[in-house]
């Protein structure tokens, strides 16, 4: 430190620092309550500043603050999806889902309010931000599947699963976070594989991606457990073959 | 007819008739365009009445008219799900999906605008109406699965698939209704079976329901085709067993 005077507690924050402090305070509040139940006074109080100061930084008031907080949450969430292209595919998906579900767990009330829709702060801009996160998730998955120019069928399967994950997250929050997070994660990975396998039945590109992905899975890994758990159920339908 | 005078074209409609005539006009407009792009003048013109008359029936203006039209569409959609509990399960699901997808096809622009969210007419009431339709769909499916007191895992699987069907419908509308409707329908049925089979791996109740359902499927039906199409893909992952 250049100075020995304990200025930290008293010094005025720079513009960017102040903005980010206000955003952090807003994000914590919007994570814990529906936007309807967060006032600018709450944000000012949480940040330890005056209401006019909040307005100076966010002249559009709650709507602007909400959108800025959402944009920052969306960025954080998009970072969750980054995963190095190494190891079995289901392990990578599992890692990314772990981070995603931790985010859902942490932002529970705000996540529900946002995705359930019908909120007063919902606009075409907020839905575009949420949609951007979905698209980013789909692109990440398609990159890991190592398919050049994924065709509509594979894209649709991936996007359907992403929506299903959102639905599962909402139900999970609604049902007091049952089953435990790691069980939910493993089950969502299994659902992903099942959806891809089903599409593989009518789409050669997907079949190629599934074959390549399953070849990397070890028998003593989660896909081995999954395959052995499902086998008795499908074996009973042998009359279909 | 009691009278020979051709009064029909001139007679004044009763209150209920007029209301339903206005609703029909509104529903056609809301089906073809986003709510933002429908004015009360458009509704009045489509119904061949004056704007004040529309206001007399719907004093809350466009918002009230939109919600009433949505409620009527939701009722229509819920009727789509009714299917007698006879024959193979996938045939019943296929019949219901046929009607659902025909509805999506017919109400395309309005369906997209509604489910994409962020519309000016979206409120907690409109999302509650849409949610009611989803719940009705889930209940119908659970009844057909003949499971007494379905546990959370099975319920969650069914609700995830319903959300995935919605996502697929939106993508389908967005991609100029490709693939053809009957192909999309068959594929969604296959996805349903795949999701259930995956859940069956970790849930005894679901496993029982899947076994009973697959036992009813004939080898020369869609599930036979599906099983034979998927078999080569999963056979290549024999090292997992």
CSV table of C-alpha atoms in Angstrom, one decimal:
chain,number,residue,atom,x,y,z
A,1,UNK,CA,0.0,0.0,0.0
A,2,UNK,CA,1.4,3.5,-0.9
A,3,UNK,CA,-0.4,5.1,2.0
A,4,UNK,CA,-0.7,4.1,5.6
A,5,UNK,CA,-3.9,6.0,6.2
A,6,UNK,CA,-6.9,3.6,6.4
A,7,UNK,CA,-8.8,5.3,3.7
A,8,UNK,CA,-10.5,2.2,2.3
A,9,UNK,CA,-13.7,2.5,4.3
A,10,UNK,CA,-14.1,6.1,3.6
A,11,UNK,CA,-13.0,6.6,0.0
A,12,UNK,CA,-15.4,7.3,-2.7
A,13,UNK,CA,-15.8,4.6,-5.3
A,14,UNK,CA,-15.0,5.2,-8.9
A,15,UNK,CA,-17.9,5.1,-11.4
A,16,UNK,CA,-17.3,1.5,-12.6
A,17,UNK,CA,-16.8,0.3,-9.0
A,18,UNK,CA,-19.9,2.0,-7.8
A,19,UNK,CA,-21.9,0.6,-10.7
A,20,UNK,CA,-20.7,-2.9,-10.1
A,21,UNK,CA,-21.4,-2.6,-6.4
A,22,UNK,CA,-25.0,-1.5,-7.1
A,23,UNK,CA,-25.4,-4.3,-9.6
A,24,UNK,CA,-24.1,-6.9,-7.1
A,25,UNK,CA,-26.6,-5.6,-4.5
A,26,UNK,CA,-29.4,-5.7,-7.1
A,27,UNK,CA,-28.5,-9.2,-8.2
A,28,UNK,CA,-28.5,-10.6,-4.7
A,29,UNK,CA,-32.0,-9.1,-4.1
A,30,UNK,CA,-33.4,-10.2,-7.5
A,31,UNK,CA,-32.0,-13.7,-6.9
A,32,UNK,CA,-33.8,-14.0,-3.6
A,33,UNK,CA,-37.2,-12.4,-4.5
A,34,UNK,CA,-39.5,-11.8,-7.4
A,35,UNK,CA,-38.8,-8.5,-9.2
A,36,UNK,CA,-42.2,-7.3,-8.0
A,37,UNK,CA,-40.9,-7.6,-4.4
A,38,UNK,CA,-37.7,-5.6,-4.9
A,39,UNK,CA,-37.8,-1.8,-4.6
A,40,UNK,CA,-35.1,0.7,-5.4
A,41,UNK,CA,-35.1,1.6,-1.7
A,42,UNK,CA,-34.1,-2.1,-1.0
A,43,UNK,CA,-31.3,-1.8,-3.5
A,44,UNK,CA,-30.1,1.5,-2.0
A,45,UNK,CA,-30.2,0.0,1.5
A,46,UNK,CA,-28.4,-3.2,0.5
A,47,UNK,CA,-25.7,-1.2,-1.1
A,48,UNK,CA,-25.5,1.3,1.8
A,49,UNK,CA,-26.2,4.3,-0.5
A,50,UNK,CA,-29.0,6.8,-1.0
A,51,UNK,CA,-31.9,6.2,-3.4
A,52,UNK,CA,-30.9,9.3,-5.6
A,53,UNK,CA,-27.5,7.7,-6.0
A,54,UNK,CA,-29.1,4.6,-7.4
A,55,UNK,CA,-31.1,6.7,-9.8
A,56,UNK,CA,-28.0,8.6,-10.9
A,57,UNK,CA,-26.4,5.3,-12.0
A,58,UNK,CA,-29.7,3.8,-13.3
A,59,UNK,CA,-31.9,6.6,-14.4
A,60,UNK,CA,-34.3,4.1,-15.9
A,61,UNK,CA,-35.0,2.9,-12.3
A,62,UNK,CA,-35.9,-0.7,-11.4
A,63,UNK,CA,-36.5,-1.8,-15.0
A,64,UNK,CA,-33.0,-0.7,-16.1
A,65,UNK,CA,-31.4,-2.1,-13.0
A,66,UNK,CA,-33.2,-5.4,-13.5
A,67,UNK,CA,-32.1,-5.7,-17.1
A,68,UNK,CA,-28.5,-4.8,-16.1
A,69,UNK,CA,-28.5,-7.4,-13.3
A,70,UNK,CA,-30.0,-10.0,-15.7
A,71,UNK,CA,-27.4,-9.3,-18.3
A,72,UNK,CA,-24.7,-9.8,-15.7
A,73,UNK,CA,-26.3,-13.0,-14.5
A,74,UNK,CA,-26.6,-14.2,-18.1
A,75,UNK,CA,-22.9,-13.7,-18.6
A,76,UNK,CA,-22.1,-15.6,-15.4
A,77,UNK,CA,-24.3,-18.4,-16.5
A,78,UNK,CA,-22.8,-18.5,-20.0
A,79,UNK,CA,-19.4,-18.9,-18.4
A,80,UNK,CA,-20.7,-22.1,-16.7
A,81,UNK,CA,-21.0,-23.8,-20.0
A,82,UNK,CA,-17.3,-23.5,-20.9
A,83,UNK,CA,-15.7,-26.9,-20.5
A,84,UNK,CA,-12.4,-28.2,-22.1
A,85,UNK,CA,-13.0,-30.8,-24.9
A,86,UNK,CA,-11.4,-33.6,-23.0
A,87,UNK,CA,-12.6,-36.9,-21.5
A,88,UNK,CA,-15.9,-38.7,-21.9
A,89,UNK,CA,-18.7,-36.4,-23.2
A,90,UNK,CA,-21.1,-37.2,-20.3
A,91,UNK,CA,-18.4,-36.1,-17.8
A,92,UNK,CA,-18.1,-32.7,-19.6
A,93,UNK,CA,-21.8,-32.3,-19.6
A,94,UNK,CA,-22.0,-33.3,-16.0
A,95,UNK,CA,-19.4,-30.7,-15.1
A,96,UNK,CA,-21.3,-27.9,-16.9
A,97,UNK,CA,-24.6,-29.1,-15.4
A,98,UNK,CA,-23.0,-29.0,-11.9
A,99,UNK,CA,-22.2,-25.3,-12.4
A,100,UNK,CA,-25.6,-24.6,-14.0
A,101,UNK,CA,-27.5,-26.2,-11.1
A,102,UNK,CA,-25.4,-24.4,-8.5
A,103,UNK,CA,-26.4,-21.2,-10.2
A,104,UNK,CA,-30.1,-22.2,-10.1
A,105,UNK,CA,-29.7,-23.2,-6.5
A,106,UNK,CA,-28.1,-19.8,-5.6
A,107,UNK,CA,-30.5,-17.6,-7.6
A,108,UNK,CA,-33.6,-19.7,-6.9
A,109,UNK,CA,-36.4,-17.1,-6.4
A,110,UNK,CA,-35.2,-14.9,-9.2
A,111,UNK,CA,-34.6,-17.8,-11.5
A,112,UNK,CA,-38.2,-19.0,-11.0
A,113,UNK,CA,-39.7,-15.5,-11.4
A,114,UNK,CA,-37.7,-15.0,-14.6
A,115,UNK,CA,-38.5,-18.2,-16.3
A,116,UNK,CA,-42.1,-18.5,-15.2
A,117,UNK,CA,-42.8,-15.3,-17.1
A,118,UNK,CA,-45.6,-12.8,-16.7
A,119,UNK,CA,-43.4,-10.6,-14.5
A,120,UNK,CA,-43.8,-6.8,-14.6
A,121,UNK,CA,-40.2,-6.4,-15.6
A,122,UNK,CA,-40.4,-8.9,-18.5
A,123,UNK,CA,-39.9,-7.3,-21.9
A,124,UNK,CA,-38.8,-8.4,-25.3
A,125,UNK,CA,-35.3,-7.3,-24.1
A,126,UNK,CA,-35.3,-9.6,-21.1
A,127,UNK,CA,-36.6,-12.6,-23.1
A,128,UNK,CA,-33.8,-11.9,-25.7
A,129,UNK,CA,-31.2,-12.1,-22.9
A,130,UNK,CA,-32.6,-15.4,-21.7
A,131,UNK,CA,-32.8,-16.7,-25.2
A,132,UNK,CA,-29.2,-15.8,-25.7
A,133,UNK,CA,-28.2,-18.0,-22.8
A,134,UNK,CA,-30.1,-20.9,-24.3
A,135,UNK,CA,-28.5,-20.4,-27.7
A,136,UNK,CA,-25.0,-20.3,-26.0
A,137,UNK,CA,-25.7,-23.5,-24.2
A,138,UNK,CA,-26.8,-25.2,-27.4
A,139,UNK,CA,-23.7,-24.0,-29.3
A,140,UNK,CA,-21.4,-25.3,-26.5
A,141,UNK,CA,-23.1,-28.8,-26.7
A,142,UNK,CA,-22.9,-28.9,-30.5
A,143,UNK,CA,-19.2,-28.1,-30.4
A,144,UNK,CA,-18.6,-30.9,-27.9
A,145,UNK,CA,-20.5,-33.3,-30.1
A,146,UNK,CA,-17.9,-32.5,-32.8
A,147,UNK,CA,-20.5,-32.4,-35.6
A,148,UNK,CA,-19.6,-30.1,-38.5
A,149,UNK,CA,-22.7,-28.2,-39.6
A,150,UNK,CA,-25.2,-29.8,-37.3
A,151,UNK,CA,-28.5,-30.4,-39.2
A,152,UNK,CA,-31.9,-29.2,-37.9
A,153,UNK,CA,-32.8,-32.6,-36.3
A,154,UNK,CA,-29.7,-32.6,-34.0
A,155,UNK,CA,-30.1,-28.9,-33.2
A,156,UNK,CA,-33.7,-29.4,-32.3
A,157,UNK,CA,-32.9,-32.4,-30.0
A,158,UNK,CA,-30.3,-30.3,-28.2
A,159,UNK,CA,-32.6,-27.3,-27.8
A,160,UNK,CA,-35.4,-29.6,-26.6
A,161,UNK,CA,-33.2,-31.0,-23.9
A,162,UNK,CA,-32.1,-27.6,-22.8
A,163,UNK,CA,-35.7,-26.5,-22.4
A,164,UNK,CA,-36.4,-29.7,-20.5
A,165,UNK,CA,-33.5,-28.9,-18.2
A,166,UNK,CA,-35.0,-25.5,-17.5
A,167,UNK,CA,-38.4,-27.2,-16.8
A,168,UNK,CA,-36.7,-29.7,-14.4
A,169,UNK,CA,-34.9,-26.8,-12.7
A,170,UNK,CA,-38.1,-25.0,-12.1
A,171,UNK,CA,-39.9,-28.1,-10.8
A,172,UNK,CA,-36.8,-28.8,-8.6
A,173,UNK,CA,-37.0,-25.4,-7.0
A,174,UNK,CA,-40.8,-25.8,-6.6
A,175,UNK,CA,-40.4,-29.2,-4.9
A,176,UNK,CA,-38.0,-28.0,-2.2
A,177,UNK,CA,-34.9,-29.0,-4.2
A,178,UNK,CA,-35.7,-32.7,-4.4
A,179,UNK,CA,-34.0,-35.0,-5.6
A,180,UNK,CA,-30.5,-33.9,-4.3
A,181,UNK,CA,-28.6,-31.9,-6.8
A,182,UNK,CA,-26.1,-34.6,-7.9
A,183,UNK,CA,-28.9,-37.1,-8.5
A,184,UNK,CA,-30.8,-34.5,-10.6
A,185,UNK,CA,-27.6,-33.8,-12.5
A,186,UNK,CA,-26.9,-37.5,-13.3
A,187,UNK,CA,-30.5,-38.0,-14.3
A,188,UNK,CA,-30.4,-35.0,-16.7
A,189,UNK,CA,-27.3,-36.4,-18.3
A,190,UNK,CA,-29.1,-39.7,-18.8
A,191,UNK,CA,-32.0,-37.9,-20.4
A,192,UNK,CA,-29.7,-36.2,-22.8
A,193,UNK,CA,-28.2,-39.4,-23.9
A,194,UNK,CA,-31.7,-41.0,-24.3
A,195,UNK,CA,-33.0,-38.1,-26.4
A,196,UNK,CA,-29.9,-38.3,-28.6
A,197,UNK,CA,-30.2,-42.0,-29.0
A,198,UNK,CA,-33.9,-41.7,-30.0
A,199,UNK,CA,-33.1,-39.1,-32.6
A,200,UNK,CA,-30.2,-41.3,-33.8
A,201,UNK,CA,-32.9,-43.8,-34.9
A,202,UNK,CA,-34.0,-41.4,-37.7
A,203,UNK,CA,-31.0,-39.2,-38.3
A,204,UNK,CA,-27.6,-40.5,-39.6
A,205,UNK,CA,-25.7,-37.4,-38.4
A,206,UNK,CA,-27.0,-37.8,-34.8
A,207,UNK,CA,-26.3,-41.6,-35.0
A,208,UNK,CA,-22.6,-40.8,-35.9
A,209,UNK,CA,-22.3,-38.4,-33.0
A,210,UNK,CA,-23.9,-40.8,-30.5
A,211,UNK,CA,-21.7,-43.7,-31.6
A,212,UNK,CA,-18.5,-41.6,-31.3
A,213,UNK,CA,-19.6,-40.2,-27.9
A,214,UNK,CA,-20.6,-43.7,-26.4
A,215,UNK,CA,-17.3,-45.2,-27.6
A,216,UNK,CA,-15.5,-42.8,-25.3
A,217,UNK,CA,-17.5,-43.9,-22.2
A,218,UNK,CA,-16.0,-46.4,-19.9
A,219,UNK,CA,-18.0,-49.4,-18.6
A,220,UNK,CA,-17.3,-48.4,-15.0
A,221,UNK,CA,-18.5,-44.8,-15.6
A,222,UNK,CA,-22.0,-43.4,-15.4
A,223,UNK,CA,-23.0,-44.6,-18.8
A,224,UNK,CA,-22.1,-48.1,-17.9
A,225,UNK,CA,-24.4,-47.9,-14.9
A,226,UNK,CA,-27.1,-46.3,-17.0
A,227,UNK,CA,-26.9,-49.0,-19.7
A,228,UNK,CA,-27.1,-51.8,-17.2
A,229,UNK,CA,-30.0,-50.2,-15.4
A,230,UNK,CA,-32.0,-49.7,-18.6
A,231,UNK,CA,-31.2,-53.0,-20.2
A,232,UNK,CA,-33.7,-55.1,-18.2
A,233,UNK,CA,-36.6,-52.7,-19.0
A,234,UNK,CA,-35.9,-52.7,-22.8
A,235,UNK,CA,-35.1,-56.5,-22.8
A,236,UNK,CA,-38.7,-57.1,-21.8
A,237,UNK,CA,-39.8,-55.4,-25.0
A,238,UNK,CA,-37.9,-57.9,-27.1
A,239,UNK,CA,-41.1,-58.7,-29.1
A,240,UNK,CA,-40.6,-55.4,-30.9
A,241,UNK,CA,-37.4,-56.4,-32.6
B,1,UNK,CA,-88.6,-21.4,-39.3
B,2,UNK,CA,-91.5,-19.7,-37.6
B,3,UNK,CA,-91.3,-16.7,-39.9
B,4,UNK,CA,-90.8,-16.5,-43.6
B,5,UNK,CA,-89.2,-13.1,-43.5
B,6,UNK,CA,-85.5,-13.3,-44.1
B,7,UNK,CA,-84.5,-11.7,-40.8
B,8,UNK,CA,-81.2,-13.5,-40.3
B,9,UNK,CA,-78.9,-11.0,-41.9
B,10,UNK,CA,-80.5,-8.1,-40.0
B,11,UNK,CA,-81.3,-9.5,-36.6
B,12,UNK,CA,-79.4,-8.2,-33.6
B,13,UNK,CA,-77.3,-10.9,-31.9
B,14,UNK,CA,-77.9,-11.9,-28.3
B,15,UNK,CA,-75.4,-11.0,-25.7
B,16,UNK,CA,-73.7,-14.4,-25.7
B,17,UNK,CA,-73.7,-14.7,-29.4
B,18,UNK,CA,-72.2,-11.3,-29.9
B,19,UNK,CA,-69.6,-12.0,-27.3
B,20,UNK,CA,-68.6,-15.2,-28.9
B,21,UNK,CA,-68.6,-13.6,-32.4
B,22,UNK,CA,-66.2,-10.9,-31.1
B,23,UNK,CA,-64.0,-13.6,-29.4
B,24,UNK,CA,-63.9,-15.6,-32.6
B,25,UNK,CA,-62.8,-12.5,-34.6
B,26,UNK,CA,-60.2,-11.7,-31.9
B,27,UNK,CA,-58.9,-15.2,-31.8
B,28,UNK,CA,-58.4,-15.3,-35.6
B,29,UNK,CA,-56.4,-12.1,-35.4
B,30,UNK,CA,-54.4,-13.1,-32.3
B,31,UNK,CA,-53.6,-16.4,-34.0
B,32,UNK,CA,-52.2,-14.7,-37.1
B,33,UNK,CA,-50.3,-11.8,-35.5
B,34,UNK,CA,-48.4,-10.9,-32.4
B,35,UNK,CA,-50.7,-9.2,-29.9
B,36,UNK,CA,-48.7,-6.0,-30.4
B,37,UNK,CA,-49.9,-5.9,-34.0
B,38,UNK,CA,-53.7,-6.3,-33.3
B,39,UNK,CA,-55.7,-3.2,-32.5
B,40,UNK,CA,-59.3,-3.0,-31.3
B,41,UNK,CA,-60.1,-1.4,-34.6
B,42,UNK,CA,-58.9,-4.5,-36.3
B,43,UNK,CA,-61.2,-6.6,-34.1
B,44,UNK,CA,-64.1,-4.4,-34.7
B,45,UNK,CA,-63.5,-4.4,-38.5
B,46,UNK,CA,-63.1,-8.2,-38.6
B,47,UNK,CA,-66.3,-8.7,-36.7
B,48,UNK,CA,-68.1,-6.0,-38.8
B,49,UNK,CA,-69.1,-4.0,-35.7
B,50,UNK,CA,-68.1,-0.6,-34.3
B,51,UNK,CA,-65.2,0.0,-31.9
B,52,UNK,CA,-67.5,1.2,-29.1
B,53,UNK,CA,-69.5,-2.1,-29.4
B,54,UNK,CA,-66.2,-4.0,-28.8
B,55,UNK,CA,-65.6,-1.8,-25.7
B,56,UNK,CA,-69.1,-2.4,-24.5
B,57,UNK,CA,-68.4,-6.2,-24.3
B,58,UNK,CA,-64.8,-5.9,-23.3
B,59,UNK,CA,-64.4,-2.7,-21.2
B,60,UNK,CA,-60.9,-3.7,-20.3
B,61,UNK,CA,-60.0,-3.2,-24.0
B,62,UNK,CA,-57.3,-5.3,-25.8
B,63,UNK,CA,-55.9,-6.8,-22.6
B,64,UNK,CA,-59.3,-8.2,-21.6
B,65,UNK,CA,-60.1,-9.4,-25.1
B,66,UNK,CA,-56.7,-11.1,-25.3
B,67,UNK,CA,-57.1,-12.9,-22.1
B,68,UNK,CA,-60.6,-14.0,-23.0
B,69,UNK,CA,-59.4,-15.2,-26.4
B,70,UNK,CA,-56.5,-17.0,-24.7
B,71,UNK,CA,-58.9,-18.7,-22.3
B,72,UNK,CA,-61.0,-19.9,-25.1
B,73,UNK,CA,-57.9,-21.2,-27.0
B,74,UNK,CA,-56.7,-22.9,-23.9
B,75,UNK,CA,-60.0,-24.7,-23.6
B,76,UNK,CA,-59.9,-25.8,-27.2
B,77,UNK,CA,-56.3,-27.0,-26.7
B,78,UNK,CA,-57.2,-28.9,-23.5
B,79,UNK,CA,-60.0,-30.7,-25.5
B,80,UNK,CA,-57.2,-31.9,-27.9
B,81,UNK,CA,-55.8,-34.1,-25.1
B,82,UNK,CA,-58.9,-36.2,-24.5
B,83,UNK,CA,-58.3,-39.6,-25.9
B,84,UNK,CA,-60.1,-42.9,-25.0
B,85,UNK,CA,-57.9,-45.3,-22.9
B,86,UNK,CA,-57.8,-47.9,-25.7
B,87,UNK,CA,-55.1,-49.4,-27.9
B,88,UNK,CA,-51.3,-49.0,-27.7
B,89,UNK,CA,-50.2,-46.0,-25.6
B,90,UNK,CA,-48.1,-44.5,-28.4
B,91,UNK,CA,-51.1,-44.6,-30.7
B,92,UNK,CA,-53.1,-42.6,-28.2
B,93,UNK,CA,-50.3,-40.1,-27.7
B,94,UNK,CA,-49.9,-39.8,-31.5
B,95,UNK,CA,-53.6,-39.0,-31.8
B,96,UNK,CA,-53.4,-36.3,-29.2
B,97,UNK,CA,-50.2,-34.9,-30.6
B,98,UNK,CA,-51.9,-34.8,-34.1
B,99,UNK,CA,-54.6,-32.5,-32.7
B,100,UNK,CA,-52.1,-30.4,-30.7
B,101,UNK,CA,-49.8,-29.9,-33.7
B,102,UNK,CA,-52.8,-29.0,-35.9
B,103,UNK,CA,-53.6,-26.3,-33.3
B,104,UNK,CA,-50.1,-25.0,-33.4
B,105,UNK,CA,-50.1,-25.0,-37.1
B,106,UNK,CA,-53.4,-23.1,-37.2
B,107,UNK,CA,-52.5,-20.5,-34.5
B,108,UNK,CA,-48.8,-20.2,-35.5
B,109,UNK,CA,-48.0,-16.5,-35.0
B,110,UNK,CA,-50.1,-16.2,-31.9
B,111,UNK,CA,-48.7,-19.4,-30.5
B,112,UNK,CA,-45.1,-18.2,-31.0
B,113,UNK,CA,-45.8,-14.7,-29.5
B,114,UNK,CA,-47.5,-16.3,-26.5
B,115,UNK,CA,-44.8,-18.8,-25.7
B,116,UNK,CA,-41.8,-16.7,-26.5
B,117,UNK,CA,-42.8,-14.3,-23.8
B,118,UNK,CA,-42.1,-10.7,-23.3
B,119,UNK,CA,-45.3,-9.6,-24.9
B,120,UNK,CA,-47.1,-6.5,-23.7
B,121,UNK,CA,-50.2,-8.4,-22.9
B,122,UNK,CA,-48.4,-11.1,-20.9
B,123,UNK,CA,-49.4,-11.0,-17.2
B,124,UNK,CA,-49.4,-13.5,-14.3
B,125,UNK,CA,-53.0,-14.3,-15.5
B,126,UNK,CA,-51.9,-15.2,-19.0
B,127,UNK,CA,-49.0,-17.3,-17.7
B,128,UNK,CA,-51.4,-19.1,-15.3
B,129,UNK,CA,-53.7,-19.9,-18.3
B,130,UNK,CA,-50.8,-21.4,-20.2
B,131,UNK,CA,-49.6,-23.3,-17.2
B,132,UNK,CA,-53.1,-24.7,-16.7
B,133,UNK,CA,-52.9,-26.2,-20.2
B,134,UNK,CA,-49.5,-27.8,-19.4
B,135,UNK,CA,-50.9,-29.3,-16.2
B,136,UNK,CA,-53.9,-30.7,-18.0
B,137,UNK,CA,-51.6,-32.3,-20.6
B,138,UNK,CA,-49.5,-33.9,-17.9
B,139,UNK,CA,-52.6,-35.2,-16.0
B,140,UNK,CA,-53.9,-36.8,-19.2
B,141,UNK,CA,-50.7,-38.6,-19.9
B,142,UNK,CA,-50.4,-39.8,-16.3
B,143,UNK,CA,-53.9,-41.2,-16.5
B,144,UNK,CA,-53.1,-43.1,-19.6
B,145,UNK,CA,-49.9,-44.5,-18.0
B,146,UNK,CA,-52.3,-46.0,-15.4
B,147,UNK,CA,-50.0,-45.2,-12.5
B,148,UNK,CA,-51.7,-44.7,-9.2
B,149,UNK,CA,-50.2,-41.8,-7.3
B,150,UNK,CA,-47.4,-41.0,-9.7
B,151,UNK,CA,-44.2,-40.1,-7.8
B,152,UNK,CA,-42.2,-36.9,-8.5
B,153,UNK,CA,-39.7,-38.6,-10.8
B,154,UNK,CA,-42.4,-39.8,-13.3
B,155,UNK,CA,-44.3,-36.5,-13.0
B,156,UNK,CA,-41.1,-34.6,-13.7
B,157,UNK,CA,-40.3,-36.7,-16.8
B,158,UNK,CA,-43.7,-36.1,-18.2
B,159,UNK,CA,-43.6,-32.4,-17.6
B,160,UNK,CA,-40.1,-32.2,-19.1
B,161,UNK,CA,-41.3,-33.9,-22.2
B,162,UNK,CA,-44.3,-31.5,-22.5
B,163,UNK,CA,-41.9,-28.5,-22.3
B,164,UNK,CA,-39.7,-30.1,-24.9
B,165,UNK,CA,-42.8,-30.5,-27.2
B,166,UNK,CA,-43.5,-26.8,-26.8
B,167,UNK,CA,-39.9,-26.0,-27.6
B,168,UNK,CA,-40.1,-28.3,-30.7
B,169,UNK,CA,-43.3,-26.6,-31.8
B,170,UNK,CA,-41.7,-23.1,-31.6
B,171,UNK,CA,-38.6,-24.3,-33.5
B,172,UNK,CA,-40.9,-26.0,-36.0
B,173,UNK,CA,-42.8,-22.7,-36.6
B,174,UNK,CA,-39.6,-20.8,-36.8
B,175,UNK,CA,-38.1,-23.2,-39.4
B,176,UNK,CA,-41.0,-23.0,-41.8
B,177,UNK,CA,-42.7,-26.0,-40.5
B,178,UNK,CA,-40.0,-28.5,-41.3
B,179,UNK,CA,-40.0,-31.5,-40.8
B,180,UNK,CA,-43.5,-32.3,-42.1
B,181,UNK,CA,-46.1,-32.5,-39.3
B,182,UNK,CA,-46.5,-36.3,-39.2
B,183,UNK,CA,-42.8,-36.8,-39.0
B,184,UNK,CA,-42.5,-34.4,-36.2
B,185,UNK,CA,-45.3,-36.1,-34.4
B,186,UNK,CA,-43.8,-39.6,-34.7
B,187,UNK,CA,-40.4,-38.3,-33.5
B,188,UNK,CA,-42.0,-36.6,-30.5
B,189,UNK,CA,-43.6,-39.9,-29.6
B,190,UNK,CA,-40.2,-41.6,-29.8
B,191,UNK,CA,-38.7,-38.9,-27.6
B,192,UNK,CA,-41.4,-39.5,-25.1
B,193,UNK,CA,-40.7,-43.3,-24.9
B,194,UNK,CA,-36.9,-42.6,-24.8
B,195,UNK,CA,-37.3,-40.2,-21.8
B,196,UNK,CA,-39.5,-42.6,-20.0
B,197,UNK,CA,-37.1,-45.5,-20.6
B,198,UNK,CA,-34.2,-43.4,-19.3
B,199,UNK,CA,-36.2,-42.6,-16.1
B,200,UNK,CA,-37.1,-46.2,-15.8
B,201,UNK,CA,-33.4,-46.9,-15.2
B,202,UNK,CA,-33.6,-45.2,-11.8
B,203,UNK,CA,-37.3,-45.4,-10.9
B,204,UNK,CA,-39.2,-48.6,-10.3
B,205,UNK,CA,-42.7,-47.0,-10.8
B,206,UNK,CA,-41.7,-45.6,-14.2
B,207,UNK,CA,-40.1,-49.0,-15.1
B,208,UNK,CA,-43.4,-50.7,-14.3
B,209,UNK,CA,-45.3,-48.2,-16.5
B,210,UNK,CA,-42.9,-48.5,-19.4
B,211,UNK,CA,-43.0,-52.3,-19.3
B,212,UNK,CA,-46.8,-52.3,-19.3
B,213,UNK,CA,-46.9,-49.8,-22.1
B,214,UNK,CA,-44.3,-51.5,-24.3
B,215,UNK,CA,-46.0,-54.8,-23.9
B,216,UNK,CA,-49.1,-53.4,-25.6
B,217,UNK,CA,-47.1,-52.2,-28.7
B,218,UNK,CA,-47.2,-54.5,-31.8
B,219,UNK,CA,-43.9,-55.3,-33.6
B,220,UNK,CA,-45.3,-54.0,-36.8
B,221,UNK,CA,-46.3,-50.7,-35.2
B,222,UNK,CA,-44.3,-47.5,-34.8
B,223,UNK,CA,-42.5,-48.8,-31.6
B,224,UNK,CA,-41.3,-51.8,-33.6
B,225,UNK,CA,-39.8,-49.5,-36.2
B,226,UNK,CA,-38.3,-47.3,-33.5
B,227,UNK,CA,-36.7,-50.3,-31.7
B,228,UNK,CA,-35.2,-51.7,-34.8
B,229,UNK,CA,-33.8,-48.3,-35.9
B,230,UNK,CA,-32.2,-47.6,-32.5
B,231,UNK,CA,-30.8,-51.1,-32.0
B,232,UNK,CA,-27.7,-50.8,-34.2
B,233,UNK,CA,-26.7,-47.6,-32.5
B,234,UNK,CA,-26.9,-49.0,-29.0
B,235,UNK,CA,-25.4,-52.3,-30.0
B,236,UNK,CA,-22.2,-50.5,-30.9
B,237,UNK,CA,-22.0,-49.5,-27.2
B,238,UNK,CA,-22.0,-53.1,-26.0
B,239,UNK,CA,-18.8,-52.4,-24.1
B,240,UNK,CA,-20.9,-50.5,-21.5
B,241,UNK,CA,-22.7,-53.6,-20.4
